[in-house]
Coordinates of C-alpha atoms in Angstrom, one line a residue:
M1 CA -40.5 -2.6 20.5
H2 CA -37.0 -1.1 20.1
I3 CA -34.0 -2.9 18.7
K4 CA -30.8 -2.5 20.6
W5 CA -27.3 -2.5 19.2
D6 CA -26.6 -5.8 21.0
D7 CA -29.4 -7.3 18.9
I8 CA -27.5 -6.6 15.7
V9 CA -23.9 -7.2 16.8
I10 CA -24.2 -10.0 19.3
T11 CA -20.8 -10.4 21.0
G12 CA -21.9 -12.8 23.7
D13 CA -22.3 -15.9 21.5
P14 CA -19.3 -17.0 19.5
L15 CA -21.4 -19.0 17.0
I16 CA -23.5 -16.0 16.2
L17 CA -20.6 -13.6 16.1
S18 CA -18.6 -15.9 13.8
A19 CA -21.7 -16.2 11.5
Q20 CA -22.0 -12.4 11.4
I21 CA -18.3 -12.1 10.5
G22 CA -18.6 -14.9 7.9
I23 CA -21.7 -13.3 6.3
T24 CA -20.1 -9.9 6.1
L25 CA -16.9 -11.2 4.6
T26 CA -18.8 -13.3 2.1
M27 CA -20.9 -10.3 1.0
L28 CA -17.8 -8.2 0.6
A29 CA -16.1 -10.9 -1.4
I30 CA -19.0 -11.2 -3.8
V31 CA -19.2 -7.4 -4.3
V32 CA -15.5 -7.1 -4.8
G33 CA -15.4 -10.1 -7.2
V34 CA -18.3 -8.9 -9.3
T35 CA -16.9 -5.4 -9.5
Y36 CA -13.4 -6.6 -10.3
F37 CA -14.6 -8.8 -13.1
K38 CA -17.1 -6.1 -14.3
K39 CA -20.1 -8.4 -14.2
W40 CA -22.8 -6.1 -12.7
Q41 CA -24.3 -5.4 -16.1
Y42 CA -24.2 -9.1 -17.1
L43 CA -25.9 -10.1 -13.8
W44 CA -28.5 -7.4 -14.2
D45 CA -29.3 -8.2 -17.9
E46 CA -29.0 -12.0 -17.9
W47 CA -30.2 -13.0 -14.4
I48 CA -31.6 -10.4 -12.0
T49 CA -34.2 -9.0 -14.5
T50 CA -34.7 -12.2 -16.6
V51 CA -38.1 -13.7 -17.2
D52 CA -36.7 -16.8 -18.9
H53 CA -38.1 -19.8 -17.1
K54 CA -34.9 -21.8 -17.5
K55 CA -32.7 -19.1 -15.8
I56 CA -35.4 -18.6 -13.1
G57 CA -35.3 -22.4 -12.5
I58 CA -31.5 -22.3 -12.1
M59 CA -31.8 -19.4 -9.6
Y60 CA -34.3 -21.5 -7.6
I61 CA -31.8 -24.3 -7.6
I62 CA -28.9 -22.1 -6.4
V63 CA -31.1 -20.9 -3.5
A64 CA -31.9 -24.5 -2.7
V65 CA -28.3 -25.6 -2.6
L66 CA -27.3 -22.7 -0.4
M67 CA -30.3 -23.4 2.0
F68 CA -29.3 -27.1 2.0
F69 CA -25.9 -26.0 3.3
R70 CA -27.5 -23.7 5.9
G71 CA -30.0 -26.3 7.1
G72 CA -27.3 -29.0 7.0
V73 CA -25.1 -26.9 9.4
D74 CA -28.1 -26.7 11.8
G75 CA -28.5 -30.4 11.6
L76 CA -24.8 -31.0 12.3
M77 CA -25.0 -28.7 15.3
M78 CA -27.9 -30.7 16.7
K79 CA -26.1 -34.0 16.1
Y80 CA -23.0 -32.7 17.9
Q81 CA -25.0 -31.5 20.8
T82 CA -26.7 -34.9 21.3
S83 CA -23.6 -37.0 20.4
A84 CA -22.8 -37.5 24.2
P85 CA -24.7 -37.1 27.5
E86 CA -24.9 -33.6 29.0
M87 CA -23.1 -31.8 26.2
K88 CA -22.7 -28.1 26.6
F89 CA -22.2 -27.1 22.9
L90 CA -25.7 -25.6 22.7
D91 CA -27.9 -24.5 25.5
A92 CA -31.6 -25.2 25.6
Q93 CA -32.7 -21.9 24.0
H94 CA -30.1 -22.1 21.2
Y95 CA -31.0 -25.7 20.5
N96 CA -34.7 -24.8 20.1
E97 CA -33.7 -22.0 17.6
V98 CA -31.5 -24.4 15.6
F99 CA -34.1 -27.2 15.3
T100 CA -36.8 -24.7 14.4
T101 CA -34.8 -23.1 11.6
H102 CA -33.5 -26.5 10.4
G103 CA -37.1 -27.7 9.8
V104 CA -38.3 -24.6 8.1
I105 CA -35.3 -24.1 5.9
M106 CA -35.1 -27.7 4.7
I107 CA -38.8 -28.0 3.9
L108 CA -39.8 -24.5 2.7
F109 CA -36.5 -23.0 1.5
M110 CA -34.6 -26.1 0.3
A111 CA -37.0 -28.7 -0.9
M112 CA -39.6 -26.3 -2.4
P113 CA -37.1 -24.2 -4.4
A114 CA -35.3 -27.2 -5.6
L115 CA -38.4 -28.9 -6.9
I116 CA -39.9 -25.7 -8.3
G117 CA -36.6 -24.9 -9.9
L118 CA -36.5 -28.2 -11.8
M119 CA -40.2 -27.7 -12.7
N120 CA -39.3 -24.3 -14.1
V121 CA -36.5 -25.7 -16.2
V122 CA -38.2 -28.8 -17.4
I123 CA -42.0 -28.5 -17.6
P124 CA -42.3 -25.9 -20.5
L125 CA -39.8 -28.0 -22.4
Q126 CA -41.7 -31.2 -21.8
I127 CA -44.9 -29.8 -23.1
G128 CA -43.3 -28.1 -26.1
A129 CA -44.0 -24.5 -24.9
R130 CA -41.7 -21.5 -25.4
D131 CA -42.2 -20.2 -21.8
V132 CA -44.6 -20.3 -18.9
A133 CA -48.0 -18.6 -19.2
F134 CA -47.0 -15.6 -17.2
P135 CA -43.3 -15.0 -17.4
Q136 CA -43.1 -11.9 -15.3
L137 CA -45.3 -13.4 -12.6
N138 CA -42.9 -16.4 -12.7
A139 CA -39.9 -14.0 -12.0
L140 CA -42.0 -12.3 -9.2
S141 CA -42.7 -15.8 -7.7
F142 CA -38.9 -16.5 -7.4
W143 CA -38.0 -13.1 -6.0
L144 CA -40.7 -13.2 -3.4
T145 CA -39.5 -16.7 -2.4
F146 CA -36.0 -15.3 -2.2
S147 CA -37.1 -12.3 -0.2
G148 CA -38.9 -14.5 2.4
A149 CA -36.0 -16.8 2.6
M150 CA -33.5 -14.0 3.2
L151 CA -35.8 -12.3 5.8
F152 CA -36.1 -15.6 7.7
N153 CA -32.4 -16.3 7.5
I154 CA -31.2 -13.0 8.9
S155 CA -33.1 -13.8 12.1
F156 CA -30.0 -15.9 13.1
V157 CA -27.8 -12.8 13.4
I158 CA -30.3 -10.0 13.9
G159 CA -33.1 -10.1 16.5
G160 CA -33.0 -13.8 17.2
S161 CA -34.2 -17.0 15.5
P162 CA -37.7 -18.4 15.9
D163 CA -37.7 -21.0 18.6
A164 CA -41.2 -22.6 18.8
G165 CA -40.4 -25.5 16.4
W166 CA -41.0 -25.6 12.6
T167 CA -44.7 -26.2 13.4
S168 CA -44.7 -23.1 15.7
Y169 CA -47.5 -24.4 17.9
F170 CA -49.4 -22.1 20.2
P171 CA -49.3 -21.1 23.0
L172 CA -45.5 -21.5 22.8
A173 CA -45.4 -19.4 19.7
G174 CA -47.4 -16.6 21.3
K175 CA -46.1 -13.4 22.8
E176 CA -46.5 -14.6 26.4
F177 CA -44.0 -17.4 26.0
T178 CA -41.8 -16.0 23.2
P179 CA -41.8 -12.2 23.6
G180 CA -38.8 -11.6 21.2
V181 CA -39.0 -11.0 17.5
G182 CA -37.9 -14.5 16.5
N183 CA -41.4 -15.8 15.7
N184 CA -42.2 -12.6 13.9
F185 CA -39.5 -13.6 11.4
Y186 CA -41.3 -16.9 11.0
A187 CA -44.8 -15.4 10.5
I188 CA -43.8 -12.7 8.0
G189 CA -40.9 -14.5 6.2
L190 CA -43.1 -17.5 5.5
Q191 CA -46.0 -15.2 4.4
I192 CA -43.9 -13.5 1.8
A193 CA -42.4 -16.8 0.4
G194 CA -45.9 -18.4 0.5
I195 CA -47.4 -15.7 -1.7
G196 CA -44.6 -16.4 -4.3
T197 CA -45.4 -20.2 -4.1
L198 CA -49.1 -19.6 -4.6
M199 CA -48.3 -17.5 -7.7
T200 CA -46.2 -20.4 -9.0
G201 CA -49.1 -22.8 -8.5
I202 CA -51.5 -20.6 -10.6
N203 CA -48.9 -20.0 -13.3
F204 CA -48.0 -23.7 -13.8
I205 CA -51.6 -24.9 -13.9
V206 CA -52.4 -22.4 -16.7
T207 CA -49.1 -23.3 -18.5
I208 CA -49.8 -27.0 -18.5
L209 CA -53.5 -26.8 -19.3
K210 CA -53.2 -24.1 -22.0
M211 CA -49.8 -24.2 -23.6
R212 CA -49.1 -27.9 -24.5
A213 CA -47.8 -28.7 -28.0
K214 CA -50.2 -29.7 -30.7
G215 CA -51.4 -33.3 -30.2
M216 CA -50.3 -33.5 -26.5
T217 CA -53.5 -34.5 -24.8
L218 CA -53.6 -34.9 -21.1
M219 CA -53.0 -38.6 -21.5
K220 CA -49.9 -38.0 -23.5
M221 CA -48.2 -35.8 -21.0
P222 CA -45.0 -37.0 -19.4
M223 CA -45.3 -38.2 -15.8
F224 CA -43.3 -35.3 -14.4
T225 CA -45.7 -32.9 -16.0
W226 CA -48.6 -34.8 -14.6
T227 CA -47.3 -34.8 -11.1
S228 CA -46.3 -31.2 -11.4
L229 CA -49.9 -30.3 -12.5
I230 CA -51.4 -32.1 -9.5
T231 CA -48.8 -30.6 -7.2
N232 CA -49.7 -27.1 -8.3
V233 CA -53.4 -27.8 -7.9
I234 CA -52.6 -28.8 -4.3
I235 CA -50.6 -25.6 -3.9
V236 CA -53.6 -23.5 -5.0
F237 CA -55.9 -25.2 -2.5
A238 CA -53.4 -25.5 0.4
F239 CA -51.3 -22.4 0.5
P240 CA -54.2 -20.0 1.1
I241 CA -54.8 -21.9 4.4
L242 CA -51.2 -21.2 5.4
T243 CA -51.6 -17.6 4.4
V244 CA -54.7 -17.2 6.6
A245 CA -53.0 -19.0 9.5
L246 CA -49.9 -16.9 9.3
A247 CA -52.0 -13.7 9.0
L248 CA -53.8 -14.7 12.3
M249 CA -50.5 -15.4 13.9
T250 CA -49.2 -12.0 12.8
F251 CA -52.3 -10.3 14.3
D252 CA -51.8 -12.1 17.5
R253 CA -48.1 -11.3 17.8
L254 CA -48.1 -7.7 16.4
F255 CA -51.5 -6.3 17.2
G256 CA -52.6 -8.2 20.4
T257 CA -55.5 -10.2 19.0
H258 CA -56.3 -13.5 20.6
F259 CA -57.1 -16.0 17.9
F260 CA -54.9 -18.6 19.5
T261 CA -54.6 -17.3 23.1
I262 CA -56.7 -19.5 25.4
S263 CA -56.7 -16.9 28.2
G264 CA -58.1 -14.3 25.7
G265 CA -60.9 -16.6 24.4
G266 CA -58.9 -18.0 21.5
N267 CA -58.1 -21.6 20.7
A268 CA -54.6 -23.0 20.3
M269 CA -55.9 -26.0 18.5
L270 CA -57.2 -23.7 15.8
W271 CA -53.5 -23.1 14.8
N272 CA -52.8 -26.9 14.9
N273 CA -55.7 -27.6 12.5
L274 CA -54.9 -24.7 10.1
F275 CA -51.2 -25.6 10.1
W276 CA -51.7 -29.2 9.3
L277 CA -54.6 -28.6 6.9
W278 CA -51.8 -27.0 4.9
G279 CA -48.9 -29.0 6.3
H280 CA -49.9 -32.5 5.3
P281 CA -50.8 -31.6 1.7
E282 CA -47.4 -29.8 1.8
V283 CA -45.8 -33.2 2.3
Y284 CA -47.3 -34.3 -1.0
I285 CA -46.5 -31.0 -2.7
V286 CA -42.8 -31.9 -2.3
I287 CA -43.2 -35.7 -2.8
L288 CA -45.4 -35.8 -6.0
P289 CA -42.9 -33.9 -8.2
A290 CA -40.2 -36.2 -6.9
F291 CA -42.4 -39.2 -8.0
G292 CA -42.6 -37.7 -11.4
M293 CA -38.8 -37.3 -11.7
F294 CA -38.2 -40.8 -10.6
S295 CA -40.7 -42.0 -13.2
E296 CA -38.9 -40.2 -16.0
I297 CA -35.4 -41.4 -14.9
I298 CA -36.4 -45.0 -14.3
A299 CA -38.2 -45.2 -17.7
T300 CA -35.2 -43.6 -19.5
F301 CA -32.5 -45.8 -17.9
S302 CA -34.6 -49.0 -18.2
K303 CA -35.2 -48.3 -21.9
K304 CA -38.9 -49.0 -21.4
R305 CA -42.1 -47.1 -21.4
L306 CA -43.3 -46.4 -17.8
Y307 CA -45.4 -49.4 -16.7
G308 CA -49.0 -48.6 -15.7
Y309 CA -49.1 -45.0 -16.9
N310 CA -52.9 -44.8 -16.4
S311 CA -52.7 -46.3 -12.9
M312 CA -50.0 -43.8 -12.0
I313 CA -52.2 -40.9 -12.9
I314 CA -55.1 -42.4 -11.0
S315 CA -52.9 -42.9 -8.0
I316 CA -51.5 -39.3 -7.9
I317 CA -55.0 -37.9 -8.1
G318 CA -56.0 -40.3 -5.3
I319 CA -53.0 -39.0 -3.2
A320 CA -54.0 -35.4 -3.9
L321 CA -57.6 -36.0 -2.7
L322 CA -56.6 -38.0 0.4
S323 CA -53.8 -35.6 1.3
F324 CA -56.5 -33.1 2.6
V325 CA -58.2 -35.7 4.8
V326 CA -55.4 -37.0 7.0
W327 CA -54.2 -34.0 8.9
V328 CA -55.6 -35.1 12.3
H329 CA -53.1 -37.9 12.6
H330 CA -50.6 -35.2 13.6
F331 CA -52.4 -34.8 16.9
Y332 CA -54.0 -38.1 17.9
T333 CA -52.7 -37.4 21.4
M334 CA -54.5 -34.0 21.7
G335 CA -57.9 -35.2 22.8
S336 CA -59.9 -35.5 19.5
G337 CA -61.6 -38.7 20.7
P338 CA -61.6 -42.3 19.5
V339 CA -64.1 -41.8 16.7
V340 CA -62.2 -38.9 15.1
N341 CA -58.9 -40.7 15.6
S342 CA -60.3 -43.9 14.0
V343 CA -61.6 -42.0 10.9
F344 CA -58.2 -40.3 10.3
S345 CA -56.4 -43.6 11.1
I346 CA -58.3 -45.2 8.2
T347 CA -57.6 -42.3 5.8
T348 CA -54.0 -42.3 6.7
M349 CA -53.7 -46.0 6.0
L350 CA -55.6 -45.5 2.7
I351 CA -53.1 -43.0 1.4
A352 CA -50.4 -45.7 1.5
V353 CA -52.3 -47.7 -1.1
P354 CA -51.8 -45.3 -4.1
T355 CA -48.3 -44.7 -2.9
G356 CA -47.7 -48.4 -3.0
V357 CA -49.1 -48.6 -6.5
K358 CA -46.2 -46.4 -7.7
I359 CA -43.6 -48.6 -6.1
F360 CA -44.9 -51.6 -8.2
N361 CA -45.1 -49.4 -11.3
W362 CA -41.4 -48.5 -11.0
L363 CA -40.4 -52.1 -10.2
F364 CA -42.4 -53.5 -13.2
T365 CA -40.9 -50.7 -15.4
M366 CA -37.4 -52.1 -14.6
R367 CA -38.5 -55.7 -15.1
K368 CA -36.8 -57.1 -18.2
G369 CA -35.4 -53.6 -18.9
R370 CA -31.9 -52.9 -20.1
I371 CA -30.9 -50.9 -17.0
Q372 CA -28.1 -48.4 -17.1
F373 CA -26.6 -47.7 -13.7
T374 CA -25.9 -44.0 -14.1
T375 CA -25.8 -41.8 -11.0
A376 CA -29.3 -40.6 -11.6
M377 CA -30.5 -44.2 -11.8
L378 CA -28.7 -45.1 -8.6
W379 CA -30.5 -42.4 -6.7
S380 CA -33.8 -43.7 -8.1
L381 CA -33.0 -47.3 -7.2
A382 CA -31.9 -46.3 -3.6
F383 CA -35.1 -44.4 -3.2
I384 CA -37.4 -47.4 -3.5
P385 CA -36.3 -49.5 -0.5
T386 CA -35.4 -46.5 1.6
F387 CA -38.7 -44.7 1.0
T388 CA -40.5 -48.0 1.7
I389 CA -39.1 -48.0 5.2
G390 CA -40.5 -44.5 5.7
G391 CA -43.9 -45.7 4.3
V392 CA -44.1 -48.8 6.5
T393 CA -43.3 -46.8 9.7
G394 CA -45.9 -44.3 8.6
V395 CA -48.5 -47.0 8.6
M396 CA -47.3 -47.9 12.1
L397 CA -47.8 -44.3 13.2
A398 CA -51.2 -44.2 11.5
M399 CA -52.6 -46.5 14.2
A400 CA -53.8 -44.1 16.8
A401 CA -53.3 -46.4 19.8
A402 CA -49.7 -47.1 18.8
D403 CA -49.1 -43.5 18.0
Y404 CA -49.6 -42.6 21.7
Q405 CA -46.3 -44.4 22.3
Y406 CA -44.4 -43.3 19.2
H407 CA -45.6 -39.7 18.8
N408 CA -43.3 -37.7 21.0
T409 CA -40.2 -39.9 20.4
L410 CA -37.3 -40.0 17.9
F411 CA -39.2 -42.8 16.1
L412 CA -41.3 -40.1 14.5
V413 CA -38.3 -38.0 13.6
A414 CA -36.7 -41.0 11.9
H415 CA -40.0 -41.8 10.1
F416 CA -40.4 -38.4 8.5
H417 CA -36.7 -38.2 7.5
Y418 CA -37.1 -41.6 5.9
V419 CA -40.0 -40.2 3.9
L420 CA -38.7 -36.7 3.0
I421 CA -35.0 -37.4 2.4
P422 CA -35.4 -40.4 0.0
G423 CA -38.6 -39.0 -1.3
V424 CA -37.4 -35.4 -2.0
V425 CA -33.6 -35.1 -1.6
Y426 CA -32.8 -38.2 -3.5
A427 CA -35.1 -37.1 -6.3
V428 CA -33.5 -33.6 -6.4
F429 CA -30.1 -35.2 -6.7
A430 CA -31.3 -37.6 -9.4
G431 CA -32.8 -34.7 -11.2
F432 CA -29.6 -32.7 -11.0
Y433 CA -27.5 -35.5 -12.6
Y434 CA -30.2 -36.2 -15.2
W435 CA -31.1 -32.6 -16.3
W436 CA -27.7 -30.9 -15.7
P437 CA -26.7 -31.4 -19.4
K438 CA -29.9 -29.8 -20.4
M439 CA -29.4 -26.8 -18.1
F440 CA -25.7 -26.2 -18.7
G441 CA -24.5 -28.1 -21.8
Y442 CA -22.2 -30.5 -19.9
A443 CA -22.8 -33.4 -17.5
L444 CA -21.8 -33.7 -13.9
N445 CA -18.9 -36.1 -13.3
E446 CA -20.2 -39.7 -13.0
R447 CA -17.3 -40.9 -10.8
L448 CA -17.7 -38.1 -8.3
G449 CA -21.4 -38.6 -8.6
K450 CA -21.1 -42.2 -7.4
W451 CA -18.9 -41.1 -4.4
H452 CA -21.6 -38.6 -3.6
F453 CA -24.3 -41.3 -3.9
W454 CA -22.6 -43.8 -1.6
L455 CA -21.4 -41.4 1.0
F456 CA -24.8 -39.7 1.2
N457 CA -26.8 -42.9 1.2
I458 CA -24.7 -44.7 3.8
G459 CA -24.5 -41.5 5.9
F460 CA -28.3 -41.1 5.7
N461 CA -29.0 -44.6 7.0
V462 CA -26.4 -44.5 9.7
T463 CA -27.8 -41.2 10.9
F464 CA -31.5 -42.0 11.0
M465 CA -31.8 -45.8 11.4
P466 CA -30.5 -45.6 15.0
M467 CA -33.2 -43.0 15.8
F468 CA -36.0 -45.6 15.3
F469 CA -34.4 -47.7 18.0
L470 CA -33.8 -44.7 20.2
G471 CA -37.5 -43.8 19.9
L472 CA -38.6 -47.3 20.8
K473 CA -36.3 -47.1 23.8
G474 CA -38.1 -43.8 24.9
A475 CA -35.8 -41.1 23.7
V476 CA -38.0 -38.0 23.2
R477 CA -37.7 -35.5 20.3
R478 CA -37.1 -31.8 20.8
S479 CA -34.8 -32.5 23.7
Y480 CA -31.3 -30.9 23.7
T481 CA -29.7 -33.3 26.1
F482 CA -30.0 -36.7 27.8
S483 CA -28.5 -38.5 30.8
A484 CA -25.7 -41.1 30.8
E485 CA -28.0 -43.4 32.8
S486 CA -30.5 -43.5 30.0
G487 CA -28.3 -45.8 28.0
F488 CA -28.9 -43.8 24.8
A489 CA -25.3 -42.7 24.3
P490 CA -24.0 -45.3 21.8
L491 CA -26.9 -44.9 19.4
F492 CA -26.7 -41.1 19.6
M493 CA -23.0 -41.2 18.9
L494 CA -23.6 -43.6 15.9
S495 CA -26.2 -41.2 14.6
A496 CA -23.8 -38.2 14.9
I497 CA -21.1 -40.2 13.0
G498 CA -23.6 -40.8 10.3
S499 CA -24.3 -37.1 10.0
L500 CA -20.6 -36.5 9.3
I501 CA -20.7 -39.1 6.5
L502 CA -23.9 -37.4 5.2
A503 CA -22.1 -34.0 5.2
A504 CA -19.2 -35.5 3.3
G505 CA -21.6 -36.7 0.6
F506 CA -23.0 -33.2 0.2
A507 CA -19.5 -31.8 0.1
V508 CA -18.7 -34.2 -2.8
L509 CA -21.7 -32.9 -4.7
V510 CA -20.5 -29.3 -4.3
Y511 CA -17.0 -30.3 -5.4
N512 CA -18.5 -32.1 -8.4
I513 CA -20.3 -29.0 -9.5
Y514 CA -17.1 -27.0 -9.2
Y515 CA -15.0 -29.7 -11.0
S516 CA -17.5 -30.3 -13.8
T517 CA -18.0 -26.6 -14.4
R518 CA -14.2 -26.3 -14.9
Y519 CA -13.3 -29.6 -16.6
A520 CA -16.4 -31.3 -18.1
D521 CA -16.6 -32.0 -21.8
R522 CA -18.8 -29.4 -23.5
K523 CA -19.0 -31.4 -26.8
I524 CA -21.7 -33.8 -25.6
S525 CA -24.9 -34.9 -27.4
T526 CA -28.0 -32.8 -26.8
D527 CA -29.6 -36.2 -26.0
P528 CA -26.9 -37.9 -23.8
W529 CA -29.3 -40.4 -22.1
D530 CA -31.2 -41.5 -25.2
A531 CA -34.2 -40.0 -23.4
R532 CA -38.0 -40.2 -24.1
T533 CA -39.5 -36.7 -23.6
L534 CA -39.5 -33.4 -25.5
E535 CA -37.0 -31.5 -23.4
W536 CA -34.2 -33.4 -25.1
H537 CA -35.5 -32.4 -28.6
T538 CA -33.7 -29.1 -28.4
A539 CA -30.2 -27.6 -27.7
S540 CA -28.2 -28.0 -24.5
P541 CA -28.2 -25.5 -22.9
V542 CA -31.5 -24.5 -24.3
Q543 CA -31.8 -21.4 -26.5
P544 CA -34.2 -18.6 -25.2
Y545 CA -37.1 -19.6 -27.4
N546 CA -36.9 -23.3 -26.5
F547 CA -38.2 -24.6 -29.9
A548 CA -37.7 -23.1 -33.3
I549 CA -40.9 -24.9 -34.4
T550 CA -43.3 -26.1 -31.8
P551 CA -43.2 -30.0 -32.0
E552 CA -46.3 -32.0 -32.9
V553 CA -47.0 -34.9 -30.4
K554 CA -48.4 -38.2 -31.8
A555 CA -47.8 -40.5 -28.8
L556 CA -46.8 -40.8 -25.2
D557 CA -43.0 -40.4 -24.9
A558 CA -43.1 -38.1 -27.8
F559 CA -39.3 -37.7 -28.4
W560 CA -38.8 -41.5 -28.2
Y561 CA -41.6 -41.9 -30.8
M562 CA -40.0 -39.3 -33.1
K563 CA -36.6 -41.0 -32.9
K564 CA -38.1 -44.5 -33.5
N565 CA -40.2 -43.4 -36.5
K566 CA -37.7 -40.7 -37.7
E567 CA -40.4 -38.1 -37.7
G568 CA -40.0 -34.4 -36.9
L569 CA -36.3 -34.6 -36.3
V570 CA -35.2 -32.6 -39.3
L571 CA -35.9 -28.8 -39.3
K572 CA -37.4 -27.3 -42.4
E573 CA -36.1 -23.8 -42.6
E574 CA -38.9 -22.6 -44.9
E575 CA -41.3 -23.2 -42.0
L576 CA -39.4 -20.9 -39.6
E577 CA -40.9 -17.6 -38.5
E578 CA -39.8 -14.8 -36.2
I579 CA -40.5 -15.7 -32.6
H580 CA -42.1 -13.4 -30.1
M581 CA -40.6 -13.4 -26.6
P582 CA -41.3 -11.4 -23.4
S583 CA -38.9 -8.6 -22.4
N584 CA -36.8 -8.6 -19.2
S585 CA -38.3 -6.7 -16.2
W586 CA -36.9 -4.9 -13.2
L587 CA -40.3 -5.0 -11.4
P588 CA -39.9 -8.4 -9.8
I589 CA -36.6 -7.6 -8.1
Y590 CA -38.0 -4.2 -7.1
M591 CA -41.0 -6.0 -5.4
C592 CA -38.6 -8.4 -3.7
V593 CA -36.7 -5.5 -2.1
V594 CA -39.9 -3.6 -1.1
F595 CA -41.5 -6.8 0.4
G596 CA -38.2 -7.5 2.3
V597 CA -38.0 -4.0 3.7
V598 CA -41.7 -3.9 4.7
G599 CA -41.3 -7.4 6.3
F600 CA -38.2 -6.3 8.2
F601 CA -40.0 -3.3 9.7
L602 CA -43.0 -5.4 10.6
V603 CA -40.8 -8.0 12.4
F604 CA -39.5 -5.3 14.7
E605 CA -43.0 -3.7 15.0
W606 CA -41.9 -0.4 13.4
F607 CA -45.4 0.2 12.0
I608 CA -45.0 3.8 10.6
P609 CA -41.9 2.9 8.4
A610 CA -43.6 -0.3 7.4
A611 CA -46.7 1.6 6.3
I612 CA -44.7 4.1 4.4
C613 CA -42.6 1.5 2.6
S614 CA -45.7 -0.6 1.8
L615 CA -46.8 2.2 -0.5
G616 CA -43.9 0.9 -2.7
I617 CA -45.9 -2.3 -3.2
F618 CA -48.8 -0.4 -4.6
V619 CA -46.5 1.7 -6.7
G620 CA -45.1 -1.5 -8.2
L621 CA -48.6 -2.8 -9.0
I622 CA -49.6 0.5 -10.6
I623 CA -46.4 0.5 -12.8
R624 CA -47.2 -3.0 -13.8
S625 CA -50.8 -2.1 -14.7
F626 CA -49.5 0.6 -17.1
D627 CA -46.7 -1.6 -18.6
Y628 CA -47.4 -1.8 -22.3
D629 CA -44.1 -3.5 -23.2
E630 CA -45.2 -6.2 -25.8
G631 CA -41.8 -7.9 -25.8
Y632 CA -39.5 -8.4 -28.7
H633 CA -39.0 -10.6 -31.8
I634 CA -36.1 -12.9 -32.4
K635 CA -35.1 -12.4 -36.0
L636 CA -35.2 -15.2 -38.6
D637 CA -31.5 -15.1 -39.3
V638 CA -30.7 -15.4 -35.6
I639 CA -33.0 -18.5 -35.3
K640 CA -31.4 -20.2 -38.4
K641 CA -27.9 -19.5 -37.1
T642 CA -28.7 -20.9 -33.7
E643 CA -30.5 -24.0 -35.0
R644 CA -27.7 -24.8 -37.4
A645 CA -25.1 -24.5 -34.6
W646 CA -26.6 -27.0 -32.2
R647 CA -27.8 -29.4 -34.9
G648 CA -24.3 -29.5 -36.4
E649 CA -25.4 -28.2 -39.8
K650 CA -23.6 -25.7 -42.0

């Protein structure tokens, strides 16, 4: 396959041409700005080569916000196209590309980086650790995720976007129906990012199990740590399935095998099963950390211990187990038969039970609590009824007979947005407002935060509630247009108006970040929320070593216990020792570049350059195997000076 000049500079489509110009100008502006302010060395030393879990977490969050913008623009384009009958803004092919990239970006390159970013920032602090178990592997995880995201995103302006839906079902995703390189971007970009995510799963399991502070038993861990542990266990079991599925897809598309080609003796349903064996646990990979975040925030702003701590743990383990035995509900209509459909209908309804337990846990936590209506708490409160709508409609879809009517309609689209946006996006926003002081030493503006909350929440419901009724009226999903005679126009227009309100809410968040960065008060408490967990028992922003002395945990809600009993709050300088920390490394960014280049060549089926450049991967592994850098020590006087500064001591 040979790439033509027109595949790079596409002049026939004004949207793509404007995107190319915008990307080029943005990159030039960044290069000129960094050069003008002489920040290259700072970026290299402090960010690009860092292995500090907090900075890596912030970089994940930056990627997530950028991808939210990109995926949101895709969503707005779809909404504009369907805002009136027979619209000509997007043709059928372009619409297919847009809704494919929208789904992939929002789930894999927005939700996952946002949640993993907050995990990176918070989890080592919550368990009283100085870093993750494998700091350099953590950096590699981020840079591979970044590499996969960038490779996937350039498909919009080079070569053509994938167009077989975010699920990329065969035979549509095969070469016979999509002969271009778009779905090669899907197969290889997701493969690279998936390897990074799998590394994250392994890293955090080891970190949580082996690096907890003295006295922190499993049953004294904060709920966000618990949900993160279970999430990473699911990642370790589920992501290899995606890796295998994408490898088989790559072989089919690049080398002419027939794993999924019916005419060649393959089975298209094999892809469906492999994809959803990963894909449904993936839903809980993004939902469970969100549940943990809501638990921390609701307990903090209710001034109460989380109600039913043990039942919460049992329920998240139950969800993790059941998440692997519900995948067939995604294709009730594909001929599995009544017995199979019935079994998976029951398992799907069962998974609603432990999820429902959590709703009551949060409600009882707030009961008789002294609730503070901060922006983070507002997001948590809005999540409960909104997510419940998604859960109830999920039970409706769990019934196989009813699903025959709902499945290919906008009812299903509304359902999974009512699950994923309140269940993930609301949690990410709540987490931003809650942990922002810990990350940066200042809080996001609460007044702007409430504007963000109300605009986004109203916009979300106005956007997606009409889609339930459109689906019940028979409006099908994945369709780029509809007729005036259908009678769908008013609800489609209402949904499009809602998406503009939604976009305005996101714009307020971006402005809030800008405004707060410039004007927010830096002289705030290191514990501004009177919180309960150990991440607030240190400076804001957190020093590189996290804790001068690893805290000792004596009870659940360790920091709350320490404040209540006035224990462990005063630092005894005679107990301080030098702290060993890992050194920065250039290898993760090097591997990011090499994987990206190899992936790009494979997308365009330039196998000889890909093979040559892939040697760079092995070179990186060899260099790492002979890396004897044992890190560095933070001197005692530096630790004393740092601790006195944030504690307000002389």
